[in-house]
Structure formats: structure tokens, C-alpha cells
Amino acid sequence: MVLDALIKIKNEIDSTLTFRRSCREGICGSCAMNINGGNTLACTRRIDTDLGKVSKIYPLPHMYVIKDLVPDLSNFYAQYKSIEPYLKKKDESQEGKQQYLQSIEDREKLDGLYECILCACCSTSCPSYWWNGDKYLGPAVLMQVGVPVSDSPKP
């Protein structure tokens, strides 16, 4: 995988190479970057076996770069926080006193929504997000708005 190659480069060639990584399994999203023109996770992207091809690796596009392959995700996470992506109880004095159950049918309505790992690959691929990133929340954050709305147990 590309992430393995980056780790090898960091360990054996250039210890100053900087990039994010964590799970190495496509779960956390921390190794998101632009590889050969497409935003993807370095831990899930295979290295091209054609040794004649040059691989081009860049940080996620249209974001400030902290260093090397590390984009500044501050705005992205601030936008996520702004939507308050969690269920809220109408009466906080009742918090923890009752469990809210969800039917299988209602749970299935969330399929396709909760799988997002907030890696920012889709948002940084979106021209509207590039041009209006201070106002437009982007696809990743907007999709998260639907999760609490679709969640049937209403506190």
C-alpha cells in the first residue's frame, strides 16, 4: 500500500517526511491524501506495479498545508462541530434515566450515512467546497446532518 511506502521512506530515507496515519485499515481516515490525481486513503491505495509509472502524492487539495502531506483540517472539523451532530434530549434532567430503542427498520434507514469516516476526501474533491469553504459545509459534513435527523429514537 502507498502508506507502507511512505512509512518506509520516513524510516529509511527521509525522517522529516510528515504525514498522518493511525489505523492502517481504512477506518480512521487520517491518511487521506491525493494520490495520482484522486483523493483517497493511503492505507487502502495499492502501489502501481508498473515501475515505469511515477506515483504523484500530494496533500488533500484546496486546504492549507501544515507540512508535507498534512493538511490543516481545522476549518473542516469546525464545520462538523457547528452542525452539532448528536442527539439532544429535550429535557436534560431526564438524561440517563431511560433507554431509547430503535426498530430494525428505522436502523436500516441509517445505512449509508454512518459509514462516513470524516476523512475529508469528498469535501476536498468538491468545487463548491473549494470556492466557498468558509460558507459551504461540504458533502461530508452535510451528510452527517442527516444522521441525527434519520435516527428514530427521539429523546
PDB file of C-alpha atoms in Angstrom:
ATOM      1  CA  MET A   1       0.000   0.000   0.000  1.00  0.00           C
ATOM      2  CA  VAL A   2       1.071   3.608  -0.510  1.00  0.00           C
ATOM      3  CA  LEU A   3       1.088   4.189   3.247  1.00  0.00           C
ATOM      4  CA  ASP A   4       3.601   1.359   3.697  1.00  0.00           C
ATOM      5  CA  ALA A   5       5.872   3.015   1.133  1.00  0.00           C
ATOM      6  CA  LEU A   6       5.583   6.375   2.898  1.00  0.00           C
ATOM      7  CA  ILE A   7       6.466   4.761   6.229  1.00  0.00           C
ATOM      8  CA  LYS A   8       9.470   3.042   4.616  1.00  0.00           C
ATOM      9  CA  ILE A   9      10.635   6.365   3.144  1.00  0.00           C
ATOM     10  CA  LYS A  10      10.241   8.071   6.529  1.00  0.00           C
ATOM     11  CA  ASN A  11      12.083   5.285   8.376  1.00  0.00           C
ATOM     12  CA  GLU A  12      14.894   4.689   5.895  1.00  0.00           C
ATOM     13  CA  ILE A  13      15.366   7.725   3.645  1.00  0.00           C
ATOM     14  CA  ASP A  14      13.899  10.971   4.996  1.00  0.00           C
ATOM     15  CA  SER A  15      12.899  11.092   8.648  1.00  0.00           C
ATOM     16  CA  THR A  16      11.469  14.594   8.167  1.00  0.00           C
ATOM     17  CA  LEU A  17       8.699  13.382   5.831  1.00  0.00           C
ATOM     18  CA  THR A  18       5.454  14.231   7.604  1.00  0.00           C
ATOM     19  CA  PHE A  19       2.040  12.632   7.106  1.00  0.00           C
ATOM     20  CA  ARG A  20      -0.851  11.443   9.238  1.00  0.00           C
ATOM     21  CA  ARG A  21      -1.602   7.791   9.847  1.00  0.00           C
ATOM     22  CA  SER A  22      -3.190   5.667  12.501  1.00  0.00           C
ATOM     23  CA  CYS A  23      -5.257   2.522  11.902  1.00  0.00           C
ATOM     24  CA  ARG A  24      -3.716   1.376   8.589  1.00  0.00           C
ATOM     25  CA  GLU A  25      -7.057  -0.294   7.764  1.00  0.00           C
ATOM     26  CA  GLY A  26      -9.233   2.393   6.128  1.00  0.00           C
ATOM     27  CA  ILE A  27     -11.194   3.024   9.297  1.00  0.00           C
ATOM     28  CA  CYS A  28      -9.861   6.268  10.773  1.00  0.00           C
ATOM     29  CA  GLY A  29      -9.361   8.426   7.654  1.00  0.00           C
ATOM     30  CA  SER A  30      -6.224  10.101   8.968  1.00  0.00           C
ATOM     31  CA  CYS A  31      -4.042   9.143   5.976  1.00  0.00           C
ATOM     32  CA  ALA A  32      -6.275  10.896   3.421  1.00  0.00           C
ATOM     33  CA  MET A  33      -4.265  12.467   0.610  1.00  0.00           C
ATOM     34  CA  ASN A  34      -4.261  12.996  -3.138  1.00  0.00           C
ATOM     35  CA  ILE A  35      -2.595  10.094  -4.928  1.00  0.00           C
ATOM     36  CA  ASN A  36      -2.209  10.210  -8.701  1.00  0.00           C
ATOM     37  CA  GLY A  37      -4.919  12.845  -9.006  1.00  0.00           C
ATOM     38  CA  GLY A  38      -7.553  11.292  -6.762  1.00  0.00           C
ATOM     39  CA  ASN A  39      -8.339  11.832  -3.114  1.00  0.00           C
ATOM     40  CA  THR A  40      -8.069   8.550  -1.258  1.00  0.00           C
ATOM     41  CA  LEU A  41      -6.683   6.855   1.823  1.00  0.00           C
ATOM     42  CA  ALA A  42      -3.007   5.940   1.546  1.00  0.00           C
ATOM     43  CA  CYS A  43      -3.607   2.801   3.613  1.00  0.00           C
ATOM     44  CA  THR A  44      -6.077   1.383   1.085  1.00  0.00           C
ATOM     45  CA  ARG A  45      -4.396   2.525  -2.143  1.00  0.00           C
ATOM     46  CA  ARG A  46      -2.192  -0.062  -3.804  1.00  0.00           C
ATOM     47  CA  ILE A  47       1.154   0.903  -5.261  1.00  0.00           C
ATOM     48  CA  ASP A  48       1.159   0.647  -9.051  1.00  0.00           C
ATOM     49  CA  THR A  49       3.207  -2.407 -10.027  1.00  0.00           C
ATOM     50  CA  ASP A  50       4.311  -0.734 -13.271  1.00  0.00           C
ATOM     51  CA  LEU A  51       7.746   0.501 -12.210  1.00  0.00           C
ATOM     52  CA  GLY A  52       7.835   2.794 -15.249  1.00  0.00           C
ATOM     53  CA  LYS A  53       4.984   4.872 -13.815  1.00  0.00           C
ATOM     54  CA  VAL A  54       5.692   7.674 -11.393  1.00  0.00           C
ATOM     55  CA  SER A  55       3.308   7.982  -8.463  1.00  0.00           C
ATOM     56  CA  LYS A  56       2.359  11.535  -7.526  1.00  0.00           C
ATOM     57  CA  ILE A  57       1.381  12.128  -3.922  1.00  0.00           C
ATOM     58  CA  TYR A  58       0.049  15.448  -2.630  1.00  0.00           C
ATOM     59  CA  PRO A  59      -1.821  16.632   0.457  1.00  0.00           C
ATOM     60  CA  LEU A  60      -5.590  16.981   0.136  1.00  0.00           C
ATOM     61  CA  PRO A  61      -6.250  19.795  -2.351  1.00  0.00           C
ATOM     62  CA  HIS A  62      -7.513  23.286  -1.614  1.00  0.00           C
ATOM     63  CA  MET A  63      -6.546  23.226   2.042  1.00  0.00           C
ATOM     64  CA  TYR A  64      -3.733  24.968   3.822  1.00  0.00           C
ATOM     65  CA  VAL A  65      -0.788  22.652   4.332  1.00  0.00           C
ATOM     66  CA  ILE A  66       0.793  22.369   7.754  1.00  0.00           C
ATOM     67  CA  LYS A  67       3.764  20.365   6.478  1.00  0.00           C
ATOM     68  CA  ASP A  68       4.431  17.915   3.634  1.00  0.00           C
ATOM     69  CA  LEU A  69       1.294  15.737   3.354  1.00  0.00           C
ATOM     70  CA  VAL A  70      -0.500  17.148   6.407  1.00  0.00           C
ATOM     71  CA  PRO A  71      -3.424  19.452   5.563  1.00  0.00           C
ATOM     72  CA  ASP A  72      -4.914  21.840   8.093  1.00  0.00           C
ATOM     73  CA  LEU A  73      -8.303  20.303   8.872  1.00  0.00           C
ATOM     74  CA  SER A  74      -9.272  22.956  11.441  1.00  0.00           C
ATOM     75  CA  ASN A  75     -11.988  24.504   9.269  1.00  0.00           C
ATOM     76  CA  PHE A  76     -13.339  21.082   8.271  1.00  0.00           C
ATOM     77  CA  TYR A  77     -13.700  19.987  11.911  1.00  0.00           C
ATOM     78  CA  ALA A  78     -15.088  23.370  12.989  1.00  0.00           C
ATOM     79  CA  GLN A  79     -17.795  22.978  10.348  1.00  0.00           C
ATOM     80  CA  TYR A  80     -18.537  19.469  11.610  1.00  0.00           C
ATOM     81  CA  LYS A  81     -18.824  20.725  15.178  1.00  0.00           C
ATOM     82  CA  SER A  82     -21.119  23.556  14.046  1.00  0.00           C
ATOM     83  CA  ILE A  83     -23.878  21.154  12.997  1.00  0.00           C
ATOM     84  CA  GLU A  84     -23.947  19.573  16.476  1.00  0.00           C
ATOM     85  CA  PRO A  85     -24.006  16.023  15.060  1.00  0.00           C
ATOM     86  CA  TYR A  86     -25.539  14.269  18.011  1.00  0.00           C
ATOM     87  CA  LEU A  87     -28.931  13.600  19.526  1.00  0.00           C
ATOM     88  CA  LYS A  88     -30.117  16.031  22.162  1.00  0.00           C
ATOM     89  CA  LYS A  89     -32.681  15.420  24.847  1.00  0.00           C
ATOM     90  CA  LYS A  90     -35.470  17.944  25.128  1.00  0.00           C
ATOM     91  CA  ASP A  91     -35.373  17.593  28.896  1.00  0.00           C
ATOM     92  CA  GLU A  92     -31.787  17.199  30.108  1.00  0.00           C
ATOM     93  CA  SER A  93     -32.964  16.458  33.658  1.00  0.00           C
ATOM     94  CA  GLN A  94     -34.091  13.046  32.377  1.00  0.00           C
ATOM     95  CA  GLU A  95     -30.673  12.212  30.921  1.00  0.00           C
ATOM     96  CA  GLY A  96     -29.586   8.645  31.656  1.00  0.00           C
ATOM     97  CA  LYS A  97     -32.955   7.605  33.080  1.00  0.00           C
ATOM     98  CA  GLN A  98     -34.412   5.943  30.010  1.00  0.00           C
ATOM     99  CA  GLN A  99     -33.074   3.904  27.123  1.00  0.00           C
ATOM    100  CA  TYR A 100     -34.377   4.760  23.670  1.00  0.00           C
ATOM    101  CA  LEU A 101     -34.869   1.699  21.491  1.00  0.00           C
ATOM    102  CA  GLN A 102     -34.766   1.662  17.727  1.00  0.00           C
ATOM    103  CA  SER A 103     -36.557  -0.709  15.372  1.00  0.00           C
ATOM    104  CA  ILE A 104     -34.588  -2.704  12.806  1.00  0.00           C
ATOM    105  CA  GLU A 105     -36.443  -0.880  10.030  1.00  0.00           C
ATOM    106  CA  ASP A 106     -35.557   2.540  11.416  1.00  0.00           C
ATOM    107  CA  ARG A 107     -31.960   1.447  11.933  1.00  0.00           C
ATOM    108  CA  GLU A 108     -31.728   0.398   8.265  1.00  0.00           C
ATOM    109  CA  LYS A 109     -32.606   3.974   7.254  1.00  0.00           C
ATOM    110  CA  LEU A 110     -29.172   4.996   8.559  1.00  0.00           C
ATOM    111  CA  ASP A 111     -27.282   2.637   6.240  1.00  0.00           C
ATOM    112  CA  GLY A 112     -25.016   4.673   4.021  1.00  0.00           C
ATOM    113  CA  LEU A 113     -24.935   7.585   6.453  1.00  0.00           C
ATOM    114  CA  TYR A 114     -22.999   6.390   9.463  1.00  0.00           C
ATOM    115  CA  GLU A 115     -20.162   4.769   7.463  1.00  0.00           C
ATOM    116  CA  CYS A 116     -18.526   8.129   6.714  1.00  0.00           C
ATOM    117  CA  ILE A 117     -15.151   8.319   8.492  1.00  0.00           C
ATOM    118  CA  LEU A 118     -14.778  12.096   8.028  1.00  0.00           C
ATOM    119  CA  CYS A 119     -11.547  11.764   6.057  1.00  0.00           C
ATOM    120  CA  ALA A 120     -12.414  14.899   4.009  1.00  0.00           C
ATOM    121  CA  CYS A 121     -11.688  13.187   0.671  1.00  0.00           C
ATOM    122  CA  CYS A 122     -15.114  14.018  -0.755  1.00  0.00           C
ATOM    123  CA  SER A 123     -15.233  17.585   0.543  1.00  0.00           C
ATOM    124  CA  THR A 124     -11.788  18.422  -0.824  1.00  0.00           C
ATOM    125  CA  SER A 125     -12.846  16.978  -4.199  1.00  0.00           C
ATOM    126  CA  CYS A 126     -15.861  19.287  -4.369  1.00  0.00           C
ATOM    127  CA  PRO A 127     -15.507  22.533  -6.379  1.00  0.00           C
ATOM    128  CA  SER A 128     -18.215  24.253  -4.312  1.00  0.00           C
ATOM    129  CA  TYR A 129     -16.197  23.497  -1.185  1.00  0.00           C
ATOM    130  CA  TRP A 130     -13.015  24.815  -2.851  1.00  0.00           C
ATOM    131  CA  TRP A 131     -14.582  28.138  -3.761  1.00  0.00           C
ATOM    132  CA  ASN A 132     -16.830  28.643  -0.743  1.00  0.00           C
ATOM    133  CA  GLY A 133     -15.180  26.597   2.008  1.00  0.00           C
ATOM    134  CA  ASP A 134     -15.880  29.309   4.567  1.00  0.00           C
ATOM    135  CA  LYS A 135     -19.649  29.129   3.882  1.00  0.00           C
ATOM    136  CA  TYR A 136     -20.393  25.785   2.234  1.00  0.00           C
ATOM    137  CA  LEU A 137     -20.148  22.889   4.691  1.00  0.00           C
ATOM    138  CA  GLY A 138     -19.221  20.331   2.052  1.00  0.00           C
ATOM    139  CA  PRO A 139     -20.572  16.844   1.369  1.00  0.00           C
ATOM    140  CA  ALA A 140     -19.031  15.068   4.377  1.00  0.00           C
ATOM    141  CA  VAL A 141     -20.489  17.464   6.935  1.00  0.00           C
ATOM    142  CA  LEU A 142     -23.831  17.836   5.148  1.00  0.00           C
ATOM    143  CA  MET A 143     -24.262  14.067   5.086  1.00  0.00           C
ATOM    144  CA  GLN A 144     -23.694  13.986   8.851  1.00  0.00           C
ATOM    145  CA  VAL A 145     -26.628  16.361   9.292  1.00  0.00           C
ATOM    146  CA  GLY A 146     -28.881  13.532   8.112  1.00  0.00           C
ATOM    147  CA  VAL A 147     -27.738  11.003  10.688  1.00  0.00           C
ATOM    148  CA  PRO A 148     -29.395  12.512  13.804  1.00  0.00           C
ATOM    149  CA  VAL A 149     -32.425  13.529  11.727  1.00  0.00           C
ATOM    150  CA  SER A 150     -32.880   9.941  10.495  1.00  0.00           C
ATOM    151  CA  ASP A 151     -32.262   8.389  13.893  1.00  0.00           C
ATOM    152  CA  SER A 152     -35.664   7.268  15.204  1.00  0.00           C
ATOM    153  CA  PRO A 153     -35.218   7.254  18.995  1.00  0.00           C
ATOM    154  CA  LYS A 154     -36.142  10.830  19.757  1.00  0.00           C
ATOM    155  CA  PRO A 155     -35.008  11.878  23.220  1.00  0.00           C
TER     156      PRO A 155
END
